[in-house]
Short mmCIF file of C-alpha atoms in Angstrom, two decimals:
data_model
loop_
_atom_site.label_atom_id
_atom_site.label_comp_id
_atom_site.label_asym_id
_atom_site.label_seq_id
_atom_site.Cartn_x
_atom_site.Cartn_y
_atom_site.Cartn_z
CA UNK A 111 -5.01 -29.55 9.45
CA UNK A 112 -6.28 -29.30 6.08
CA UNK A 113 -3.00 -29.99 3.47
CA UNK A 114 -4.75 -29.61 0.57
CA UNK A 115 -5.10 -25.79 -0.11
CA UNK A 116 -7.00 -26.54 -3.00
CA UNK A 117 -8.02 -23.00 -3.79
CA UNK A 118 -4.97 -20.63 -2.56
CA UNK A 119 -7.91 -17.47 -2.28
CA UNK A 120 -9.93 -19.21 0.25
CA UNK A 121 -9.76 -17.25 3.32
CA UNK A 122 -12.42 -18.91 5.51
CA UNK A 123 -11.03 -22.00 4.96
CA UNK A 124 -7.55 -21.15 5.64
CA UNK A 125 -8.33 -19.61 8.69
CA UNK A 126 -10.63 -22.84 9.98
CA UNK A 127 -8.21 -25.30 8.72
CA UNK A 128 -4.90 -22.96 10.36
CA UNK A 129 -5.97 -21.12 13.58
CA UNK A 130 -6.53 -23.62 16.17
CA UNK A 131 -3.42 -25.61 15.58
CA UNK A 132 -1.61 -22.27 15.23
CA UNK A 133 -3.50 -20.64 18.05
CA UNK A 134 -2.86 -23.91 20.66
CA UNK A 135 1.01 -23.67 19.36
CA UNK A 136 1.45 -20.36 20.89
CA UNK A 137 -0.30 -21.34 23.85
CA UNK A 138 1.70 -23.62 24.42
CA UNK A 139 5.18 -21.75 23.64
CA UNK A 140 4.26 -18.43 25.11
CA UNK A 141 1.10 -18.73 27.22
CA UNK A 142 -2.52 -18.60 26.93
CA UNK A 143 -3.35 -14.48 26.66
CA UNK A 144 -2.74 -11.56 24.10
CA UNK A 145 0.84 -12.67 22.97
CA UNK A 146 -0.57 -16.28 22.15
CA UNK A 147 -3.47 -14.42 20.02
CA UNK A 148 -1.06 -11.89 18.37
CA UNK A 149 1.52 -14.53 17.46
CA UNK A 150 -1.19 -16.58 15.89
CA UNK A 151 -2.83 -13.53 13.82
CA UNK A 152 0.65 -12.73 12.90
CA UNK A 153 1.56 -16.05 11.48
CA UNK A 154 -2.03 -16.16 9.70
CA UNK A 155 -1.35 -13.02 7.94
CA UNK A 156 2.25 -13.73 6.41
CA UNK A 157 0.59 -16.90 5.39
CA UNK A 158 -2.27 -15.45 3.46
CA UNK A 159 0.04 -12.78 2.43
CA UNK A 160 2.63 -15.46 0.54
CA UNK A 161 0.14 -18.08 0.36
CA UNK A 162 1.38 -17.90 -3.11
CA UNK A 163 4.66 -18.78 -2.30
CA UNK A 164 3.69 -22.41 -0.70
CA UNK A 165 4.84 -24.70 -3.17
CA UNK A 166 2.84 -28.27 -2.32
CA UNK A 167 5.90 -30.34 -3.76
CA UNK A 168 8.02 -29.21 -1.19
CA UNK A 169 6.00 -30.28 2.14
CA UNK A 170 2.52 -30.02 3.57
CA UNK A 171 0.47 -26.90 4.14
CA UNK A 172 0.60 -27.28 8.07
CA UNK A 173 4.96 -27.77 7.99
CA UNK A 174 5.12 -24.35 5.72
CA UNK A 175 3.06 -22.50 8.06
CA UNK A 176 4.91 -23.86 11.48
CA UNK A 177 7.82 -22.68 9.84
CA UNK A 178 6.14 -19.51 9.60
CA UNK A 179 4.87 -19.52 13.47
CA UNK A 180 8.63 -20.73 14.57
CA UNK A 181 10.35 -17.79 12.82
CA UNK A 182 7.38 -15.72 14.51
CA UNK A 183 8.21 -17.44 18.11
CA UNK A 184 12.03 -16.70 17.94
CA UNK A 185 11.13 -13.67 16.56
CA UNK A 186 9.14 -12.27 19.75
CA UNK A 187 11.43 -14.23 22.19
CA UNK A 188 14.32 -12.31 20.57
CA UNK A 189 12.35 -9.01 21.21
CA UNK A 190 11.31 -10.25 24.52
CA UNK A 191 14.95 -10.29 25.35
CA UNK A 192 15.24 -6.62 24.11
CA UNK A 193 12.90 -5.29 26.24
CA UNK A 194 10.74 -3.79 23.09
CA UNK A 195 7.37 -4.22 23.18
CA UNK A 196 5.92 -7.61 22.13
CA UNK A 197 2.34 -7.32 21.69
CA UNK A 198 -0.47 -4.42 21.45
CA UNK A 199 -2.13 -6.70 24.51
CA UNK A 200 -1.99 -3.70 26.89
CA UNK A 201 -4.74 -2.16 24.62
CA UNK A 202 -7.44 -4.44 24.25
CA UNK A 203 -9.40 -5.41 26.83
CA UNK A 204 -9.34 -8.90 28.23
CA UNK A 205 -12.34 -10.93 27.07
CA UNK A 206 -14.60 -12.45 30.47
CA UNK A 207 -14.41 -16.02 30.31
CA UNK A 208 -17.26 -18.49 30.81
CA UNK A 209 -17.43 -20.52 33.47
CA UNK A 210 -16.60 -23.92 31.63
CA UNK A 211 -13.82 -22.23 29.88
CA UNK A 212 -12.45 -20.53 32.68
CA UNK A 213 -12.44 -24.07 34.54
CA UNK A 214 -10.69 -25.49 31.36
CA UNK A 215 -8.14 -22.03 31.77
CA UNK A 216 -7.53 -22.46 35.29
CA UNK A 217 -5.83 -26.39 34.16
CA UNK A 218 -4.12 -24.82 31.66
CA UNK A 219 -2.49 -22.12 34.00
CA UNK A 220 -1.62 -25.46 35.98
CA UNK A 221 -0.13 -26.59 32.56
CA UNK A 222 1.69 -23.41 31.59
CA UNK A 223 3.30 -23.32 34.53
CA UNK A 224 5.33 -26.62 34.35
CA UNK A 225 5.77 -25.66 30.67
CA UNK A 226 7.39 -22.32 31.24
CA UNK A 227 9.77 -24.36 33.59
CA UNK A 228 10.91 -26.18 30.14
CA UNK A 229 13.43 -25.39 28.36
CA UNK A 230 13.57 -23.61 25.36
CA UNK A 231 14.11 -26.91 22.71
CA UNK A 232 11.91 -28.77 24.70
CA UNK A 233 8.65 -26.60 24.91
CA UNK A 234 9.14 -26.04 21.43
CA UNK A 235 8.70 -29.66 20.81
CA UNK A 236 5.48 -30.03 23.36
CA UNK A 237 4.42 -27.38 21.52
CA UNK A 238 4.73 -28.52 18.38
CA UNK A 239 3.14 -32.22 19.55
CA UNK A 240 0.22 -31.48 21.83
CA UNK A 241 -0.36 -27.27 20.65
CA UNK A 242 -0.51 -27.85 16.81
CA UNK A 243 -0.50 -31.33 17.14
CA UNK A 244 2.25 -32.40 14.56
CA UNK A 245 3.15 -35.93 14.30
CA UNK A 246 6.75 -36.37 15.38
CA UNK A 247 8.12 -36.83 11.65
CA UNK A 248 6.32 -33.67 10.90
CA UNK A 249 8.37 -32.10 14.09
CA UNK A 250 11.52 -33.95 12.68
CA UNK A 251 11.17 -31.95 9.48
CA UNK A 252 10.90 -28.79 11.34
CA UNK A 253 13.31 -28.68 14.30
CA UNK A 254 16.05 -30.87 11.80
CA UNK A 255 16.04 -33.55 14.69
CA UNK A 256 15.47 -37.42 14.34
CA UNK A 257 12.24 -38.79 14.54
CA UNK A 258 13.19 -41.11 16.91
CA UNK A 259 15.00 -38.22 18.96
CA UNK A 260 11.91 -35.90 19.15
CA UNK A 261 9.79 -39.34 20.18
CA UNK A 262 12.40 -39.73 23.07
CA UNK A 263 12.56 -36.17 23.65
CA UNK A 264 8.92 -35.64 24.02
CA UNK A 265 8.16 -38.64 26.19
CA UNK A 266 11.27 -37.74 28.46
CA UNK A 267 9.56 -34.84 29.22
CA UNK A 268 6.36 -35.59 29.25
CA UNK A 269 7.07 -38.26 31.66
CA UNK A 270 8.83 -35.31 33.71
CA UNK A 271 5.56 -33.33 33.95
CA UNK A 272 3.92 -35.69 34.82
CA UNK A 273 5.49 -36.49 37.91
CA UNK A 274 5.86 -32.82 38.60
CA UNK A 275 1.60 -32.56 38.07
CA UNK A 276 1.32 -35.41 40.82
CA UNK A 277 3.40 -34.22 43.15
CA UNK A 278 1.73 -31.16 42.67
CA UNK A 279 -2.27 -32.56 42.97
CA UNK B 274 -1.03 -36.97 32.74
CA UNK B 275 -1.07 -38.36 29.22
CA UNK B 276 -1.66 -37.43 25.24
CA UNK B 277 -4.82 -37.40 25.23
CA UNK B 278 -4.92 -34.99 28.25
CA UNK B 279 -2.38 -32.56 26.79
CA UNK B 280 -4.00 -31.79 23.47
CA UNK B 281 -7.44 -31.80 25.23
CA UNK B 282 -5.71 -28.95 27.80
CA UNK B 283 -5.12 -26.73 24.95
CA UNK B 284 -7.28 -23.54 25.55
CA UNK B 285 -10.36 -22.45 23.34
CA UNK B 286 -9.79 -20.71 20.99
CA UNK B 287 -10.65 -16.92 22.02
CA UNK B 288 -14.43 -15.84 20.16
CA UNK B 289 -13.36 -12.67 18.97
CA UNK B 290 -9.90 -13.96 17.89
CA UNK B 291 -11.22 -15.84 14.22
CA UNK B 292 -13.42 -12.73 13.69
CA UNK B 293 -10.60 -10.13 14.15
CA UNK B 294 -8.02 -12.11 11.77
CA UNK B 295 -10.87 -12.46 9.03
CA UNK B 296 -11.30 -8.59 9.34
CA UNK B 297 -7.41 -8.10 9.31
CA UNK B 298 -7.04 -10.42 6.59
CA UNK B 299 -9.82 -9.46 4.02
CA UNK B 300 -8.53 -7.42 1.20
CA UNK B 301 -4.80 -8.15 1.90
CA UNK B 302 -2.97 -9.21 -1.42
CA UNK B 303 -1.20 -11.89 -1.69
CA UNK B 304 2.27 -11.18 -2.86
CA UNK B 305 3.25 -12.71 -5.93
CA UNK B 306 4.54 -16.50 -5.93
CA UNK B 307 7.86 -17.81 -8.09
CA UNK B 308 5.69 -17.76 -11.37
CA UNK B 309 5.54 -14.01 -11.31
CA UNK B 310 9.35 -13.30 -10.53
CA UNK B 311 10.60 -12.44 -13.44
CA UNK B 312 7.69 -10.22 -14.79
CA UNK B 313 8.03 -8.52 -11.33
CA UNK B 314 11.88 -8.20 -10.44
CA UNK B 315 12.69 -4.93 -12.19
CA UNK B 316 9.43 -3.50 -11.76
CA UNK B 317 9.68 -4.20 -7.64
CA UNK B 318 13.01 -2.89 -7.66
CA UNK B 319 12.46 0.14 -9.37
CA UNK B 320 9.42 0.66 -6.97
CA UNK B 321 11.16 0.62 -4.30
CA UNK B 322 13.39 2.54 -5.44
CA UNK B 323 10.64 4.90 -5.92
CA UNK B 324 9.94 4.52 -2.42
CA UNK B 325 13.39 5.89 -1.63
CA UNK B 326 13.38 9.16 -3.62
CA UNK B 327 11.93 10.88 -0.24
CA UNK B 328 15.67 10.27 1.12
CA UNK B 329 17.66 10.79 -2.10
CA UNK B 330 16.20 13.85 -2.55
CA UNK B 331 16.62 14.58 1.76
CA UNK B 332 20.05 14.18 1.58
CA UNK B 333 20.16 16.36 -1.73
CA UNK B 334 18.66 19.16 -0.82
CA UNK B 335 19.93 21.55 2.19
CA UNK B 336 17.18 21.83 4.89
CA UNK B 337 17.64 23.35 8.40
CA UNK B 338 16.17 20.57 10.60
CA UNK B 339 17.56 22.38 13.39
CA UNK B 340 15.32 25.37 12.86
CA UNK B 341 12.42 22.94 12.92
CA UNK B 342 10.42 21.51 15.83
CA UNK B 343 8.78 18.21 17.02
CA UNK B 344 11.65 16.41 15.38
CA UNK B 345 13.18 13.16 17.67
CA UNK B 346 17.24 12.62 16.69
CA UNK B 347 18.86 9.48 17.32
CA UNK B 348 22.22 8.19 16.05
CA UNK B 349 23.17 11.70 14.56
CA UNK B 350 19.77 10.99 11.97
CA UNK B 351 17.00 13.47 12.73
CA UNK B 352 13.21 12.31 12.47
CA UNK B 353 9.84 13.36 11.78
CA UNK B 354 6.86 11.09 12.66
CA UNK B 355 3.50 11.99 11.32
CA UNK B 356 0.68 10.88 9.72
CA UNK B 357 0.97 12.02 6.39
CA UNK B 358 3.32 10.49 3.89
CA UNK B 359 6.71 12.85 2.44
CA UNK B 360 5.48 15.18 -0.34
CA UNK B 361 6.27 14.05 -3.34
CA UNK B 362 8.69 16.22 -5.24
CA UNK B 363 7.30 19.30 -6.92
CA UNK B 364 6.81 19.20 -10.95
CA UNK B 365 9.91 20.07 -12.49
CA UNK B 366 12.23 19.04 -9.89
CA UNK B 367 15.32 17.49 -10.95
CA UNK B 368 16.11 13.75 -10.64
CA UNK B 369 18.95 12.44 -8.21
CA UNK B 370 21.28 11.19 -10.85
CA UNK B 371 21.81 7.39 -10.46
CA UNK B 372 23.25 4.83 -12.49
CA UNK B 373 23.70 0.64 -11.88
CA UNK B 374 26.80 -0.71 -11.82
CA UNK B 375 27.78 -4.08 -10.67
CA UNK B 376 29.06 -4.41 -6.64
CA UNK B 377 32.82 -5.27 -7.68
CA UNK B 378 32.71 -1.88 -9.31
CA UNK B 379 31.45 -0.10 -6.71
CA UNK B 380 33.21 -1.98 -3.93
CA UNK B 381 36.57 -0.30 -5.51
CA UNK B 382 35.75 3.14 -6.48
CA UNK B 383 34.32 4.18 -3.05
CA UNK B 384 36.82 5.64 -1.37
CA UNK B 385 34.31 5.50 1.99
CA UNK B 386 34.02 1.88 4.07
CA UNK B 387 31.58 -0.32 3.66
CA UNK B 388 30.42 -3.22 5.47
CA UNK B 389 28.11 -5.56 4.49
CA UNK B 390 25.96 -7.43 6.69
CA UNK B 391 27.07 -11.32 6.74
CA UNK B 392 23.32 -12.39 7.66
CA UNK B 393 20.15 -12.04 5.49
CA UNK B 394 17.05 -13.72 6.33
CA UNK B 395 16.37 -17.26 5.14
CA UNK B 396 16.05 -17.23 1.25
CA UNK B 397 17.43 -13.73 0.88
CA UNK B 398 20.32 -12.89 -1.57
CA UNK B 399 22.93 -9.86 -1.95
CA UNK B 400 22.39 -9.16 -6.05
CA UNK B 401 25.01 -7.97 -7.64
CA UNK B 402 23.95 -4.99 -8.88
CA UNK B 403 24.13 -1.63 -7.41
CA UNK B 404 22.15 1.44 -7.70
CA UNK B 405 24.55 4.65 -7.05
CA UNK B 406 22.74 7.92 -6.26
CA UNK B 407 25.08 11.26 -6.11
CA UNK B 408 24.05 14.10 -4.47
CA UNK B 409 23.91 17.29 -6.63
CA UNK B 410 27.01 19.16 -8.00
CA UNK B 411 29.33 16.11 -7.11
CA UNK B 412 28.58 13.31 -9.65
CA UNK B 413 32.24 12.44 -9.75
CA UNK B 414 32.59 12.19 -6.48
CA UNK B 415 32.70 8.67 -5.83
CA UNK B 416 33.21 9.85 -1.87
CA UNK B 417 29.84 11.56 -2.03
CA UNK B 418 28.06 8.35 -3.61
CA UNK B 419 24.81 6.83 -2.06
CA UNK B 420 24.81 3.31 -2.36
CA UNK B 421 21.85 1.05 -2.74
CA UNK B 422 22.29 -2.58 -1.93
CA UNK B 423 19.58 -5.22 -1.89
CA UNK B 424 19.07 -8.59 -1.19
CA UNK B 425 16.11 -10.43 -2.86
CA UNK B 426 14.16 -13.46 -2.61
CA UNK B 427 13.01 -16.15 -5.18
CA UNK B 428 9.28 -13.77 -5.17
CA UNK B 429 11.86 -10.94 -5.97
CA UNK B 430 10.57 -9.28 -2.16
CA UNK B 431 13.94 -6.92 -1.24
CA UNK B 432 15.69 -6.31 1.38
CA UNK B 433 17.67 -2.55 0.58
CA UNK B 434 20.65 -1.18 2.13
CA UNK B 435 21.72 2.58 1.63
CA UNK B 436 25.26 3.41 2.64
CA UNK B 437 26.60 6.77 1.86
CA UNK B 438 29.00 8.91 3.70
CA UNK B 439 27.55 10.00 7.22
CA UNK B 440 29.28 13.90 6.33
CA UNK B 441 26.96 13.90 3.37
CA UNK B 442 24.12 13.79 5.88
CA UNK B 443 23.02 17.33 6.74
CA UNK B 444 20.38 16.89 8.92
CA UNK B 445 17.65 16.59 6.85
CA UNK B 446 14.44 15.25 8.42
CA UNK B 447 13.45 11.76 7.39
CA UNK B 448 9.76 10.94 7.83
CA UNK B 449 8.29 8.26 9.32
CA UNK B 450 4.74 7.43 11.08
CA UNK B 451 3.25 8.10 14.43
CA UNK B 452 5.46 7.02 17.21
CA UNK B 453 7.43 4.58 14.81
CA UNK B 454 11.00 5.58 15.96
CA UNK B 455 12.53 4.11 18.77
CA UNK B 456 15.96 4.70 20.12
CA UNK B 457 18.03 1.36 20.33
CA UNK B 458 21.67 -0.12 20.98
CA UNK B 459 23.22 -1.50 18.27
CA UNK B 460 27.07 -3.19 19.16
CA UNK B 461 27.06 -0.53 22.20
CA UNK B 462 26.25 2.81 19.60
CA UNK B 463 22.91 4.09 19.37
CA UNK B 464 20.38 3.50 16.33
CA UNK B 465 16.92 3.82 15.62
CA UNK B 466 14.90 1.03 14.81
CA UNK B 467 11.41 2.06 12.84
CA UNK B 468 8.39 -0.47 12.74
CA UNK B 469 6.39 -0.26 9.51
CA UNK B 470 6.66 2.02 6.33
CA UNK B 471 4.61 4.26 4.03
CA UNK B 472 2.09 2.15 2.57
CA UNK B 473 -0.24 3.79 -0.21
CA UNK B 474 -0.95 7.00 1.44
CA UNK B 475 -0.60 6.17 4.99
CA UNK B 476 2.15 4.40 7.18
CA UNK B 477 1.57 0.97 7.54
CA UNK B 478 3.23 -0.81 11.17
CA UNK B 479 2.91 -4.23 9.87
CA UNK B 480 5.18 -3.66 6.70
CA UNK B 481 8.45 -4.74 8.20
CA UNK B 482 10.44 -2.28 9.36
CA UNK B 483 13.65 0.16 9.00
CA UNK B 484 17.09 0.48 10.65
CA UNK B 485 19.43 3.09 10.96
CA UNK B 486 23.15 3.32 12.16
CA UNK B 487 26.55 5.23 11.73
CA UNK B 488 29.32 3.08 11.77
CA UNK B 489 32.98 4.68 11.42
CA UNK B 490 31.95 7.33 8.53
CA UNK B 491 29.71 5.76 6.62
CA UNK B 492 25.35 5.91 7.80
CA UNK B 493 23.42 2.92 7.07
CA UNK B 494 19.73 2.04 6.48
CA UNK B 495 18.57 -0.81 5.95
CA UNK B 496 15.14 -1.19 4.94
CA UNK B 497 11.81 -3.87 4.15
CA UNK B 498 8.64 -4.25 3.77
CA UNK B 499 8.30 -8.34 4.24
CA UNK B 500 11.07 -9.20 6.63
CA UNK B 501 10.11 -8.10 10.00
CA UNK B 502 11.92 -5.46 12.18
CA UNK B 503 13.89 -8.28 14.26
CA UNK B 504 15.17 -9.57 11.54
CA UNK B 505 16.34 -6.15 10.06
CA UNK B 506 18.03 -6.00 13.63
CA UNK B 507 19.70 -9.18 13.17
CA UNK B 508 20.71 -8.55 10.16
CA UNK B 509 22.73 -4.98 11.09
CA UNK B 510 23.90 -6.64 14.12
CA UNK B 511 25.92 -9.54 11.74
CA UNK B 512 27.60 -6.17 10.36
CA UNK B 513 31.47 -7.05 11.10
#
């Protein structure tokens, strides 16, 4: 992800250098559909919206906007447990995937599924690794955990997964 | 199972996805950074205030909503959703008086209760200065006051709570957009929770939100444009 932000009004280049990670985060913590896509628009908006807010000295581009996309995540988990409505997904039609995409979607189903057995903390931080691919002092910063915890953290479950994906195959 | 194969799993990124954010995106302003705060403080403020005069003026002025139809009630508040943003006042009309006095002040003349939220969202702060609206007739009522509250961030972006007496309420219709209103629980007493506001000319969903309560006498409505909804909730629910 690009930390720079050289020029604040660029909106391609916010958008090329902030949706994937951002998109892949909320894949990760919520699923791979509509909520994952909302989530991600969301995030992108309040971040072009107070882009003039990010102040470089106090962190990188990609930590200000995860903080954005974390607030965003509680935010719809909180609703979630409300019961009100959490994304317009109902009312756009799915998109048809192709066939080398839905083979890559049918592994990450397979994926989802031991991460939705996570807990909370813990998908957060898988999320934060492997969907926006944060280095874990990056993660540190965000979740106010050690580096060395979220290290042991992630490979403890990690190494859980991956036992559960074996058994599984 | 390993790294590599974990951030290769990720799924594509959906076509349509980077071509529906531009579109949302394009146009938006950015809201102003640190270096415009103090050029902007007051002027926000009072423009939001602005944005308030619909309900000033509601609760000032005696309207039958129960003669009128199509209107949803929740929490004792009655509502109007529609398309098209409250009138503005006629030329001529009268202005609410209002003056600003600091919250000690106010805290001790009201002879109503009120309680202050204990949580604000992350870089929000309760000011200490309070905007007190009376309804007509009964400026020196200090039971009759409306009081405006608001907590601001470091880009001067508010946060504004309006307590007044829930007997002062008289039914008026407050209007908000298309199916905006929804009926929640708030501490086990109903309250309506509204996604959005007016934005110039038409109601916007994605400009934060409104919420609206009656504890013990006193109404409360707490209202933002860049805090979202849940955190509005969150906020009323720290209420103690």
């Amino acid at each position: 992800m690009d930390d720079t932000r050289d020029d604040p009004d660029d909106l391609d280049g916010m958008i090329r250098a902030t949706l994937p990670r951002v998109y892949r985060y909320f894949a990760y913590r919520v699923g791979d559909g509509m909520e994952a896509e909302d989530l991600a628009a969301e995030t992108l908006e309040r971040a072009w919206v107070s882009r003039r807010k990010y102040r470089p000295d106090r962190g990188p581009w990609h930590q200000w906007v995860f903080g954005i996309a974390r607030h965003l995540a509680a935010d719809h988990f909180r609703r979630r447990s409300r019961g009100i409505k959490t994304s317009e997904a109902g009312q756009r039609p799915l998109e048809r995937p192709t066939e080398d995409v839905g083979e890559r979607r049918a592994e990450f189903s397979r994926l989802s599924l031991l991460l939705s057995r996570l807990p909370a903390r813990e998908r957060e931080l898988i999320a934060l690794k492997y969907g926006a691919g944060l280095t874990n002092r990056a993660i540190a910063r965000l979740s106010g955990l050690s580096e060395s915890n979220v290290g042991t953290i992630v490979h403890r479950v990690v190494s859980a997964m991956r036992r559960e994906w074996e058994e599984a195959a | 199972m390993n790294d590599d194969f974990l951030i290769r799993s990720g799924p594509e990124i959906p076509p349509r996805l980077e071509a529906r954010i531009r579109e949302r995106l394009a146009g938006l302003p950015a809201s102003p950074g640190r270096g415009w705060r103090k050029s902007r403080g007051f002027r926000e403020a009072r423009e939001w205030l602005g944005m308030h005069r619909a309900l000033a003026l509601a609760i000032g002025l005696i309207v039958l909503a129960g003669c009128a139809t199509g209107l949803v009630r929740i929490a004792g508040f009655v509502f109007e959703e529609g398309s098209e943003p409250p009138a503005t006042p006629p030329a001529g009309a009268v202005p609410v008086p209002q003056r600003v006095v600091s919250r000690g002040e106010a805290m001790a003349a009201l002879s109503f209760e009120v309680r202050l939220p204990t949580w604000a969202p992350e870089g929000y702060e309760l000011t200490d200065q309070v905007m007190v609206t009376l309804p007509e007739d009964q400026a020196s009522l200090t039971e009759a006051w409306q009081l405006w509250l608001h907590w601001e961030n470091d880009a001067g972006q508010q946060v504004l709570l309006l307590a007044f007496p829930s007997e002062y309420y008289r039914g008026d219709a407050l209007e908000f957009g298309p199916a905006a209103v929804e009926e929640i629980v708030l501490d086990g007493t109903p309250a309506a929770a509204v996604r959005g506001n007016w934005g110039v000319g038409r109601w916007e969903e994605r400009l934060g939100g409104n919420v609206l309560w009656v504890r013990g006498d006193t109404a409360y409505w707490l209202q933002a444009a860049w805090v979202s909804l849940e955190d509005l909730l969150r906020m009323a629910e720290s209420q103690p």
